[in-house]
Amino acid sequence: MSDEYSAMGGGLKLKGAIGKKKKKKTKKDKAKLLVAAVAAEKSKQERGEALTAEYDDSRTEAQKKFDKVQQEREYAKIKSKAQKSHKEKVDALNDYLSTLSEHYDVPKVSWTK
């Protein structure tokens, strides 16, 4: 009866799980990357290019036009908001609230009559 319920011990072995270990980065690899980055930076300086990354505009014409229109709308919105002072905004709000009907007021509720 003990043979029926016996089980093998150990972990579950999966296919392909054995040979896929990540290679650890060593200090030598980091040093090589640093040297390559410094060399690239020096070559940019020698060619007279700026140190900043170059902007590669790979957008379509429609995307460029859309961005331009969005920027113009944002500029117009900011400009219109900047024209009124705080006092003028408050006065306009008070005028608007005074024209509202009393329907929007909170009714008084009394439980005791």
Coordinates of C-alpha atoms in Angstrom, one line a residue:
M1 CA 0.0 0.0 0.0
S2 CA 2.9 2.4 0.6
D3 CA 3.9 1.9 -3.1
E4 CA 0.6 3.3 -4.3
Y5 CA 1.0 6.6 -2.5
S6 CA 4.7 7.2 -2.8
A7 CA 6.0 10.2 -4.8
M8 CA 9.3 11.3 -6.1
G9 CA 11.0 14.1 -4.3
G10 CA 12.7 17.2 -5.8
G11 CA 11.7 20.1 -7.9
L12 CA 9.7 20.1 -11.1
K13 CA 12.0 20.0 -14.2
L14 CA 10.9 22.1 -17.1
K15 CA 12.1 21.9 -20.7
G16 CA 14.5 24.7 -21.7
A17 CA 14.9 26.0 -18.2
I18 CA 18.4 24.7 -17.6
G19 CA 20.5 26.5 -20.2
K20 CA 19.0 30.0 -20.1
K21 CA 21.0 31.8 -17.5
K22 CA 21.6 35.6 -17.8
K23 CA 25.1 36.7 -18.4
K24 CA 26.3 38.8 -15.5
K25 CA 27.8 42.2 -16.4
T26 CA 31.3 42.7 -15.3
K27 CA 33.2 45.8 -14.4
K28 CA 35.2 45.3 -17.7
D29 CA 32.0 45.6 -19.7
K30 CA 31.0 48.7 -18.0
A31 CA 34.4 50.3 -18.5
K32 CA 34.2 49.5 -22.2
L33 CA 30.8 51.1 -22.5
L34 CA 32.1 54.2 -20.7
V35 CA 35.1 54.5 -22.9
A36 CA 32.9 54.2 -26.0
A37 CA 30.6 56.9 -24.8
V38 CA 33.4 59.3 -24.1
A39 CA 34.9 58.6 -27.5
A40 CA 31.6 59.3 -29.2
E41 CA 31.2 62.5 -27.3
K42 CA 34.6 63.7 -28.3
S43 CA 33.9 62.9 -32.0
K44 CA 30.8 65.0 -31.8
Q45 CA 32.7 67.9 -30.4
E46 CA 35.3 67.6 -33.2
R47 CA 32.6 67.6 -35.9
G48 CA 31.1 70.7 -34.3
E49 CA 27.8 69.2 -33.5
A50 CA 26.0 70.1 -30.3
L51 CA 26.1 67.7 -27.3
T52 CA 22.4 67.4 -27.2
A53 CA 20.6 64.6 -29.0
E54 CA 19.6 65.4 -32.5
Y55 CA 15.9 65.7 -33.1
D56 CA 14.7 63.3 -35.9
D57 CA 11.3 64.5 -37.0
S58 CA 9.7 61.4 -38.4
R59 CA 6.1 62.7 -38.1
T60 CA 3.8 62.9 -41.1
E61 CA 2.6 66.2 -42.5
A62 CA -0.8 65.8 -40.9
Q63 CA 0.8 65.2 -37.5
K64 CA 2.9 68.3 -37.9
K65 CA -0.1 70.4 -38.9
F66 CA -2.1 68.9 -36.0
D67 CA 0.6 69.8 -33.4
K68 CA 0.9 73.3 -34.9
V69 CA -2.9 73.9 -34.6
Q70 CA -2.9 72.5 -31.0
Q71 CA -0.1 74.9 -30.1
E72 CA -1.9 77.9 -31.6
R73 CA -5.1 77.0 -29.7
E74 CA -3.2 76.6 -26.4
Y75 CA -1.5 80.0 -27.0
A76 CA -4.9 81.7 -27.7
K77 CA -6.4 80.1 -24.6
I78 CA -3.6 81.3 -22.4
K79 CA -3.8 84.8 -23.9
S80 CA -7.5 85.1 -23.4
K81 CA -7.2 84.0 -19.7
A82 CA -4.4 86.5 -19.1
Q83 CA -6.5 89.4 -20.3
K84 CA -8.8 89.5 -17.3
S85 CA -7.6 90.3 -13.8
H86 CA -8.8 88.3 -10.8
K87 CA -11.1 91.2 -9.8
E88 CA -12.8 91.2 -13.2
K89 CA -13.2 87.4 -13.1
V90 CA -14.9 87.6 -9.7
D91 CA -17.2 90.4 -10.8
A92 CA -18.2 88.4 -13.9
L93 CA -18.9 85.4 -11.7
N94 CA -21.0 87.4 -9.3
D95 CA -23.0 88.9 -12.2
Y96 CA -23.7 85.4 -13.5
L97 CA -24.8 84.1 -10.1
S98 CA -27.1 87.1 -9.6
T99 CA -28.9 86.3 -12.9
L100 CA -29.6 82.7 -11.9
S101 CA -33.1 81.9 -10.7
E102 CA -33.8 80.8 -7.1
H103 CA -34.6 77.4 -8.4
Y104 CA -31.0 76.4 -7.9
D105 CA -30.9 77.4 -4.2
V106 CA -30.9 74.7 -1.7
P107 CA -34.4 74.5 -0.1
K108 CA -34.7 74.7 3.6
V109 CA -35.7 71.4 5.2
S110 CA -37.3 71.4 8.6
W111 CA -38.2 68.2 10.3
T112 CA -40.0 69.8 13.2
K113 CA -42.3 72.0 11.1

